Amino acid sequence: MDREVSTPLMQQYREIKSKHHDAILLFRMGDFYEMFFDDAVTASRLLGLTLTSRNNGGASEVPLAGVPVKAVSQYLRRLVEHGHRVAICEQVEDPKAAKGIVRREVVETVTPGAVFEDDLLDGARDNFLASVAIHERVVGISAADVSTGRFRLVIVGLGDAPSALGRLAPREILVATGAGAELRALLPPGVLVTERADWEFDPALARDALAEQFAIAGLAGLGLGDGDAVAVGAGGALLRYLRELQPSGLAQLARPSVERAGAVVPLDDMTRRNLELVESLRGGMDGTLVGVLDRTLTPMGARCLRHWLLAPLVERAPIEARLATVAALVDDTLARGALRTALDGVRDIERLAGKTAAGRAAPRELRALGDSLARLPAVAAALAPISSCGVLASIVSAWDAADDICGAITKTLVERPPLTIGDGETIAPGVDTELDSLRALRDGGKDAIASLQMEERTRTGISSLKVGYNRVFGYYIEVTRAHDARIPADYQRRQTLAGAERYVTPALKEFEERILTATERCELLERERFEALRARTAREITRLQAIATHLAALDALASLAEVAAHERYCRPELTDGVELVIEGGRHPVVERMMPRDQFIPNDVTLTPDGRLIVLTGPNMAGKSTILRQIGLIVLMAQAGSFVPATRATIGICDRIFTRVGASDNLVRGQSTFMVEMAETSAILHTATTRSLVLLDEIGRGTATWDGLSIAWAVSEHLHDVIGCKTVFATHYHELTQLANELDGVRNYSVAVREVGEKILFLHRLQPGGASRSYGIDVGRLAGLPPAVITRARALLRLLERGDLAAALAGQSPRPPSSEQLPLFTAAPHPAVERLRAIDADATTPMAALQLLAELTALVRDDAVQP
Ligand code: ADP
C-alpha cells in the first residue's frame, strides 16, 4: 500500500473499495458521503462538485469530493443516469460507541437496473434488470424489477430474442464474461452491460438458488423443466447479482412467470418503432398508440397496458377473455364509471408493497398502501353487476379485500404520517398506551411541573416552594432556609445556595427521568411500532402482489373500454383463419390529431385469394397511414382492445412485420440500405402463412432498377412461397403489373383528384393502381419555386417520351447532379440485361414462357427508355 494513504481510515476505505472496484463508492463520514481518488474525479466532473484533497500524513494528497447525506438522492440519481454503479457505504456502528475507527459496510449498491427511488423510476414502465444466456440457439432471458418484485423468465429462439429484449427494455443486462458474439449481438445499444463470471450462469447452481429464494423443492413448481436450463442459468446469475446489490435480502421478489416462444406476437424493433407503440419516431409518448389508449388511473395499470400492447397474444381464448371484459365495461357505463372512480386515487400498490417488503417504505408510503387497499371494497362493488364477464370471473373469484392488512395500517398510522420517522407523529393515538402517556408527558411537561409544585406546597405547607431546573442538577425543589424545619424526610439535599437549599425526591427524579427521555422514547416506540407494522405488512407481499396484478388488469381493461366508448371502436371478431377484413378502419393516432370525423375511414380485405395488396398513390396521399393502421388494428385486437373500425374480422396473426421507409441505423454502423435489406431478409426468413407483412417502399435506398427488381422479387416470394397477408405500399407504379402475373395480388391506390394543375388528396382507398407518381405536385405543395416546378414538368415530359438526351443536352445547361439520372443513360435496359443473363441451353420450355412474361412486363410499362 502507498505510504501516503496508510492511515487507518484509508486502509478501511481501500479494503472496502477493493470489493467494489466497479462502483463509485460513497463512503459515509458523519454528515457527508465522501468519494476518493478516481471516484472523486469522475463524480466532480459529472456532478459539478469541487474536487479537494485530503492529506493523509504522507507526501501526496488524495483527491476528494463529498456530498451531504441529506442531498444524496439527487446526486445518486445523476450518477445512475450516467450509467454508473454506486455503492453506498454506511457507518454501521454508533461513532460514540466505536473503539478506534467506526465500522463501515456497503449496505446497498444502486445500478440503473436496481433502483427503488421514485425519482429514478418511471411509473408507467417496469425497470428491469435482465440476464441473458444462450445455448444451442435457444435464448434464456431472466428479468427482475426490484421495485415491484416482478420476475420473468423468457425462453425464445435466437431470432426472437431481440424482440423479447426490446419489449422488456431492461436498463441493465448481465452476460457471462465468456459470452460469444452471437449473444453479444443481441444486446441493445446504449444499455449498461455487466459482465459476470461464466460459472454464475451454471444451471445446476441456479436451480438451487431459485429453489432457496422461493422456498420450493424443485423448479417444476415454477413450470420449469429440463429444457429450460438456459433460462434457469440466467435466473441464477441474476439472483446472485441482486443479492450482492441488496445484501439485506430480496423478500419482494415474486415467483417468476415463465413465457415461452409462441405465446406472444414477437414484434421486432423496427415494427415496434414504426407502429409507434410506446415511443414515437421523434421520441416521447405523444403520437403513440399507448398515448391514445392509456387512460389508466394507476401506475400499475399503465405498466400493464404497456406490457399488453408490446406483447399481443396469439392464443384466442385469453384474447377473447379480455375482449369480453372490455365489452362488458363498454356496455355498462355505470359499472365502468364506478370502477374508475374506485381506482382513482389508488397508488402504486405494487411498488409500495415492494418497498415495504424490502424494508424501505417510509411511514407516508405505508399509509398510502393502506389507503389504496381501503378502496378495494369500492372496486369489488363496482364489478358486482358484471362479475361473470371475461377475466372478471377469475378476478372476482380470487378476490382478496385485504381488510386485515388495510385495517392494521390505517388504524396504526396517523392519517398523514411524515416522510421520515421522527419528523412528526407516525403512530395514531390509542394504539399504544405507553406511547400515549409518554406523549402526554412530553407535551404536558410544564403542566406536570406546575401540578407537582402545587402538590409539594400543599404537602409541606411551604407556599414559596418552587420546582426548578438546571443543567447540572436537573430538576430540583428549592426552599428558602427559613423553612428548613418543615423539610420532609424524603427530601435529599443537592445544592446549597446563599439563602436557600435545593432538594430532590425520588418522585421528582422519576418524573425527571420520564420527561427528559419522553421525546427520545416516543421516537423509539414510534419506530418500533412502525417497523413492526411494516414487517407484518411485508409478510403479506404475495397477497399484495396478487392484488396489484388484479388492479392493474382492471385498470388497463377499464382504460381500453373508456377509449373504445369515446372513440367509437368496435369489438373485433377473431378467427383461426387467415383472413383480414376491416370495414371503416381508421388510424387510432392520426385520427386523434385532426378534428373529429375528419379522418377518412377505409376498408381493407386480405384473403387467401387476394393476399397481397400493392398500394400505390402519390406521396402524402395516406399510404403509410393505411399501412400502419392495418398493423395497429391487428395488434390492438390481439392485445384485447376494441379497434378503430366499424367492423373487423381478424384471423389471428402469429407475427406482424413492418418495414417502413428508410430508417437509419447509423448507431450500429450499417448503411441504411444494408439495414433495409437485412430487415427484409429477416421477414422473408421468418414470416409464415399466418403472418402479416406491411412493407413501405422496399428497395428505395438504391438505384431505381435495382430497387424495383428487389421489390418485385420480394413480392413474388411473399406471394408464392410464404403466402402471408401482405400490404406493399410503393411509389413504383410499375409494381401494379404484379396483379397481372400473380393470382393473389390486388391493386389498390389512394385516391387523388386532379383539379387543373392542382391535386386534392382524398385519402380514400380504391381498387386499381395509380398511373403516375405526382411527385412534382407534392413538390409544388411543399413550396418549391414555380420556376423549378415548371422546369421539372418539362423534364418529366421529355423523360417520359424517352428523350433523355434532349433533356440533358439540349435544354439543360448541365446534367442534373441526381444520383440516379446517370444510371438511366449508362445502364442498359433491364430487359436487355435479363436477356444477356439467359443461358439458352439450360432453359426449359416452362422457364422460357415465364421469361417471356417477365420480359414483356419489363418492356411494357417502362416510362424511361435507355
Ligand atoms: P404517404 O405515405 O402516402 O406519403 P401518409 O400516410 O404519410 O402519406 O399521409 C399523409 C398525411 O395525410 C397524414 O399525415 C394525414 O394527416 C393525412 N391522412 C392520411 N390518411 C388520412 C385519412 N384516411 N383521412 C384523413 N387524413 C389522412
JSON list of N, CA and C in Angstrom, two decimals, residues 777-810:
[
{"chain": "A", "resi": 777, "resn": "ASP", "atom": "N", "xyz": [-46.19, 17.47, -58.08]},
{"chain": "A", "resi": 777, "resn": "ASP", "atom": "CA", "xyz": [-47.32, 18.17, -57.45]},
{"chain": "A", "resi": 777, "resn": "ASP", "atom": "C", "xyz": [-47.06, 18.35, -55.96]},
{"chain": "A", "resi": 778, "resn": "VAL", "atom": "N", "xyz": [-46.51, 17.28, -55.38]},
{"chain": "A", "resi": 778, "resn": "VAL", "atom": "CA", "xyz": [-46.22, 17.37, -53.95]},
{"chain": "A", "resi": 778, "resn": "VAL", "atom": "C", "xyz": [-45.12, 18.39, -53.70]},
{"chain": "A", "resi": 779, "resn": "GLY", "atom": "N", "xyz": [-44.13, 18.40, -54.62]},
{"chain": "A", "resi": 779, "resn": "GLY", "atom": "CA", "xyz": [-43.05, 19.39, -54.52]},
{"chain": "A", "resi": 779, "resn": "GLY", "atom": "C", "xyz": [-43.62, 20.80, -54.56]},
{"chain": "A", "resi": 780, "resn": "ARG", "atom": "N", "xyz": [-44.62, 20.99, -55.42]},
{"chain": "A", "resi": 780, "resn": "ARG", "atom": "CA", "xyz": [-45.21, 22.31, -55.52]},
{"chain": "A", "resi": 780, "resn": "ARG", "atom": "C", "xyz": [-45.93, 22.69, -54.22]},
{"chain": "A", "resi": 781, "resn": "LEU", "atom": "N", "xyz": [-46.67, 21.68, -53.70]},
{"chain": "A", "resi": 781, "resn": "LEU", "atom": "CA", "xyz": [-47.36, 21.91, -52.43]},
{"chain": "A", "resi": 781, "resn": "LEU", "atom": "C", "xyz": [-46.38, 22.27, -51.32]},
{"chain": "A", "resi": 782, "resn": "ALA", "atom": "N", "xyz": [-45.20, 21.65, -51.43]},
{"chain": "A", "resi": 782, "resn": "ALA", "atom": "CA", "xyz": [-44.21, 21.88, -50.39]},
{"chain": "A", "resi": 782, "resn": "ALA", "atom": "C", "xyz": [-43.49, 23.22, -50.56]},
{"chain": "A", "resi": 783, "resn": "GLY", "atom": "N", "xyz": [-43.81, 23.92, -51.66]},
{"chain": "A", "resi": 783, "resn": "GLY", "atom": "CA", "xyz": [-43.26, 25.27, -51.80]},
{"chain": "A", "resi": 783, "resn": "GLY", "atom": "C", "xyz": [-42.02, 25.39, -52.66]},
{"chain": "A", "resi": 784, "resn": "LEU", "atom": "N", "xyz": [-41.74, 24.38, -53.52]},
{"chain": "A", "resi": 784, "resn": "LEU", "atom": "CA", "xyz": [-40.62, 24.55, -54.45]},
{"chain": "A", "resi": 784, "resn": "LEU", "atom": "C", "xyz": [-40.93, 25.76, -55.33]},
{"chain": "A", "resi": 785, "resn": "PRO", "atom": "N", "xyz": [-39.91, 26.56, -55.70]},
{"chain": "A", "resi": 785, "resn": "PRO", "atom": "CA", "xyz": [-40.16, 27.77, -56.51]},
{"chain": "A", "resi": 785, "resn": "PRO", "atom": "C", "xyz": [-40.84, 27.40, -57.84]},
{"chain": "A", "resi": 786, "resn": "PRO", "atom": "N", "xyz": [-41.76, 28.25, -58.31]},
{"chain": "A", "resi": 786, "resn": "PRO", "atom": "CA", "xyz": [-42.51, 27.96, -59.55]},
{"chain": "A", "resi": 786, "resn": "PRO", "atom": "C", "xyz": [-41.58, 27.62, -60.72]},
{"chain": "A", "resi": 787, "resn": "ALA", "atom": "N", "xyz": [-40.43, 28.30, -60.81]},
{"chain": "A", "resi": 787, "resn": "ALA", "atom": "CA", "xyz": [-39.53, 28.06, -61.93]},
{"chain": "A", "resi": 787, "resn": "ALA", "atom": "C", "xyz": [-39.04, 26.61, -61.90]},
{"chain": "A", "resi": 788, "resn": "VAL", "atom": "N", "xyz": [-38.74, 26.10, -60.71]},
{"chain": "A", "resi": 788, "resn": "VAL", "atom": "CA", "xyz": [-38.26, 24.73, -60.57]},
{"chain": "A", "resi": 788, "resn": "VAL", "atom": "C", "xyz": [-39.37, 23.76, -60.98]},
{"chain": "A", "resi": 789, "resn": "ILE", "atom": "N", "xyz": [-40.59, 24.08, -60.56]},
{"chain": "A", "resi": 789, "resn": "ILE", "atom": "CA", "xyz": [-41.72, 23.20, -60.87]},
{"chain": "A", "resi": 789, "resn": "ILE", "atom": "C", "xyz": [-41.93, 23.13, -62.38]},
{"chain": "A", "resi": 790, "resn": "THR", "atom": "N", "xyz": [-41.92, 24.28, -63.03]},
{"chain": "A", "resi": 790, "resn": "THR", "atom": "CA", "xyz": [-42.14, 24.32, -64.48]},
{"chain": "A", "resi": 790, "resn": "THR", "atom": "C", "xyz": [-41.06, 23.51, -65.20]},
{"chain": "A", "resi": 791, "resn": "ARG", "atom": "N", "xyz": [-39.83, 23.73, -64.76]},
{"chain": "A", "resi": 791, "resn": "ARG", "atom": "CA", "xyz": [-38.71, 23.02, -65.37]},
{"chain": "A", "resi": 791, "resn": "ARG", "atom": "C", "xyz": [-38.85, 21.51, -65.14]},
{"chain": "A", "resi": 792, "resn": "ALA", "atom": "N", "xyz": [-39.24, 21.13, -63.93]},
{"chain": "A", "resi": 792, "resn": "ALA", "atom": "CA", "xyz": [-39.38, 19.71, -63.62]},
{"chain": "A", "resi": 792, "resn": "ALA", "atom": "C", "xyz": [-40.45, 19.07, -64.50]},
{"chain": "A", "resi": 793, "resn": "ARG", "atom": "N", "xyz": [-41.55, 19.79, -64.69]},
{"chain": "A", "resi": 793, "resn": "ARG", "atom": "CA", "xyz": [-42.61, 19.23, -65.55]},
{"chain": "A", "resi": 793, "resn": "ARG", "atom": "C", "xyz": [-42.10, 19.02, -66.96]},
{"chain": "A", "resi": 794, "resn": "ALA", "atom": "N", "xyz": [-41.35, 19.97, -67.46]},
{"chain": "A", "resi": 794, "resn": "ALA", "atom": "CA", "xyz": [-40.82, 19.86, -68.83]},
{"chain": "A", "resi": 794, "resn": "ALA", "atom": "C", "xyz": [-39.88, 18.66, -68.93]},
{"chain": "A", "resi": 795, "resn": "LEU", "atom": "N", "xyz": [-39.00, 18.56, -67.93]},
{"chain": "A", "resi": 795, "resn": "LEU", "atom": "CA", "xyz": [-38.05, 17.43, -67.94]},
{"chain": "A", "resi": 795, "resn": "LEU", "atom": "C", "xyz": [-38.80, 16.11, -67.89]},
{"chain": "A", "resi": 796, "resn": "LEU", "atom": "N", "xyz": [-39.81, 16.06, -67.04]},
{"chain": "A", "resi": 796, "resn": "LEU", "atom": "CA", "xyz": [-40.56, 14.81, -66.89]},
{"chain": "A", "resi": 796, "resn": "LEU", "atom": "C", "xyz": [-41.18, 14.40, -68.23]},
{"chain": "A", "resi": 797, "resn": "ARG", "atom": "N", "xyz": [-41.74, 15.41, -68.93]},
{"chain": "A", "resi": 797, "resn": "ARG", "atom": "CA", "xyz": [-42.36, 15.08, -70.23]},
{"chain": "A", "resi": 797, "resn": "ARG", "atom": "C", "xyz": [-41.33, 14.48, -71.17]},
{"chain": "A", "resi": 798, "resn": "LEU", "atom": "N", "xyz": [-40.15, 15.08, -71.18]},
{"chain": "A", "resi": 798, "resn": "LEU", "atom": "CA", "xyz": [-39.08, 14.56, -72.05]},
{"chain": "A", "resi": 798, "resn": "LEU", "atom": "C", "xyz": [-38.68, 13.15, -71.64]},
{"chain": "A", "resi": 799, "resn": "LEU", "atom": "N", "xyz": [-38.50, 12.99, -70.33]},
{"chain": "A", "resi": 799, "resn": "LEU", "atom": "CA", "xyz": [-38.07, 11.68, -69.85]},
{"chain": "A", "resi": 799, "resn": "LEU", "atom": "C", "xyz": [-39.13, 10.63, -70.17]},
{"chain": "A", "resi": 800, "resn": "GLU", "atom": "N", "xyz": [-40.40, 11.00, -70.01]},
{"chain": "A", "resi": 800, "resn": "GLU", "atom": "CA", "xyz": [-41.47, 10.04, -70.27]},
{"chain": "A", "resi": 800, "resn": "GLU", "atom": "C", "xyz": [-41.51, 9.65, -71.75]},
{"chain": "A", "resi": 801, "resn": "ARG", "atom": "N", "xyz": [-41.08, 10.59, -72.59]},
{"chain": "A", "resi": 801, "resn": "ARG", "atom": "CA", "xyz": [-41.02, 10.24, -74.02]},
{"chain": "A", "resi": 801, "resn": "ARG", "atom": "C", "xyz": [-39.75, 9.47, -74.32]},
{"chain": "A", "resi": 802, "resn": "GLY", "atom": "N", "xyz": [-38.90, 9.30, -73.31]},
{"chain": "A", "resi": 802, "resn": "GLY", "atom": "CA", "xyz": [-37.65, 8.59, -73.52]},
{"chain": "A", "resi": 802, "resn": "GLY", "atom": "C", "xyz": [-36.58, 9.49, -74.10]},
{"chain": "A", "resi": 803, "resn": "ASP", "atom": "N", "xyz": [-36.84, 10.78, -74.10]},
{"chain": "A", "resi": 803, "resn": "ASP", "atom": "CA", "xyz": [-35.92, 11.70, -74.74]},
{"chain": "A", "resi": 803, "resn": "ASP", "atom": "C", "xyz": [-34.93, 12.27, -73.73]},
{"chain": "A", "resi": 804, "resn": "LEU", "atom": "N", "xyz": [-34.18, 11.38, -73.13]},
{"chain": "A", "resi": 804, "resn": "LEU", "atom": "CA", "xyz": [-33.27, 11.83, -72.08]},
{"chain": "A", "resi": 804, "resn": "LEU", "atom": "C", "xyz": [-32.16, 12.72, -72.63]},
{"chain": "A", "resi": 805, "resn": "ALA", "atom": "N", "xyz": [-31.69, 12.31, -73.80]},
{"chain": "A", "resi": 805, "resn": "ALA", "atom": "CA", "xyz": [-30.61, 13.09, -74.41]},
{"chain": "A", "resi": 805, "resn": "ALA", "atom": "C", "xyz": [-31.04, 14.54, -74.56]},
{"chain": "A", "resi": 806, "resn": "ALA", "atom": "N", "xyz": [-32.26, 14.72, -75.05]},
{"chain": "A", "resi": 806, "resn": "ALA", "atom": "CA", "xyz": [-32.77, 16.09, -75.21]},
{"chain": "A", "resi": 806, "resn": "ALA", "atom": "C", "xyz": [-32.84, 16.78, -73.87]},
{"chain": "A", "resi": 807, "resn": "ALA", "atom": "N", "xyz": [-33.32, 16.01, -72.90]},
{"chain": "A", "resi": 807, "resn": "ALA", "atom": "CA", "xyz": [-33.46, 16.60, -71.57]},
{"chain": "A", "resi": 807, "resn": "ALA", "atom": "C", "xyz": [-32.10, 17.07, -71.03]},
{"chain": "A", "resi": 808, "resn": "LEU", "atom": "N", "xyz": [-31.11, 16.23, -71.23]},
{"chain": "A", "resi": 808, "resn": "LEU", "atom": "CA", "xyz": [-29.81, 16.55, -70.65]},
{"chain": "A", "resi": 808, "resn": "LEU", "atom": "C", "xyz": [-29.02, 17.56, -71.46]},
{"chain": "A", "resi": 809, "resn": "ALA", "atom": "N", "xyz": [-28.97, 17.31, -72.77]},
{"chain": "A", "resi": 809, "resn": "ALA", "atom": "CA", "xyz": [-28.10, 18.13, -73.61]},
{"chain": "A", "resi": 809, "resn": "ALA", "atom": "C", "xyz": [-28.77, 19.42, -74.02]},
{"chain": "A", "resi": 810, "resn": "GLY", "atom": "N", "xyz": [-29.84, 19.27, -74.83]},
{"chain": "A", "resi": 810, "resn": "GLY", "atom": "CA", "xyz": [-30.43, 20.42, -75.48]},
{"chain": "A", "resi": 810, "resn": "GLY", "atom": "C", "xyz": [-30.95, 21.46, -74.55]}
]
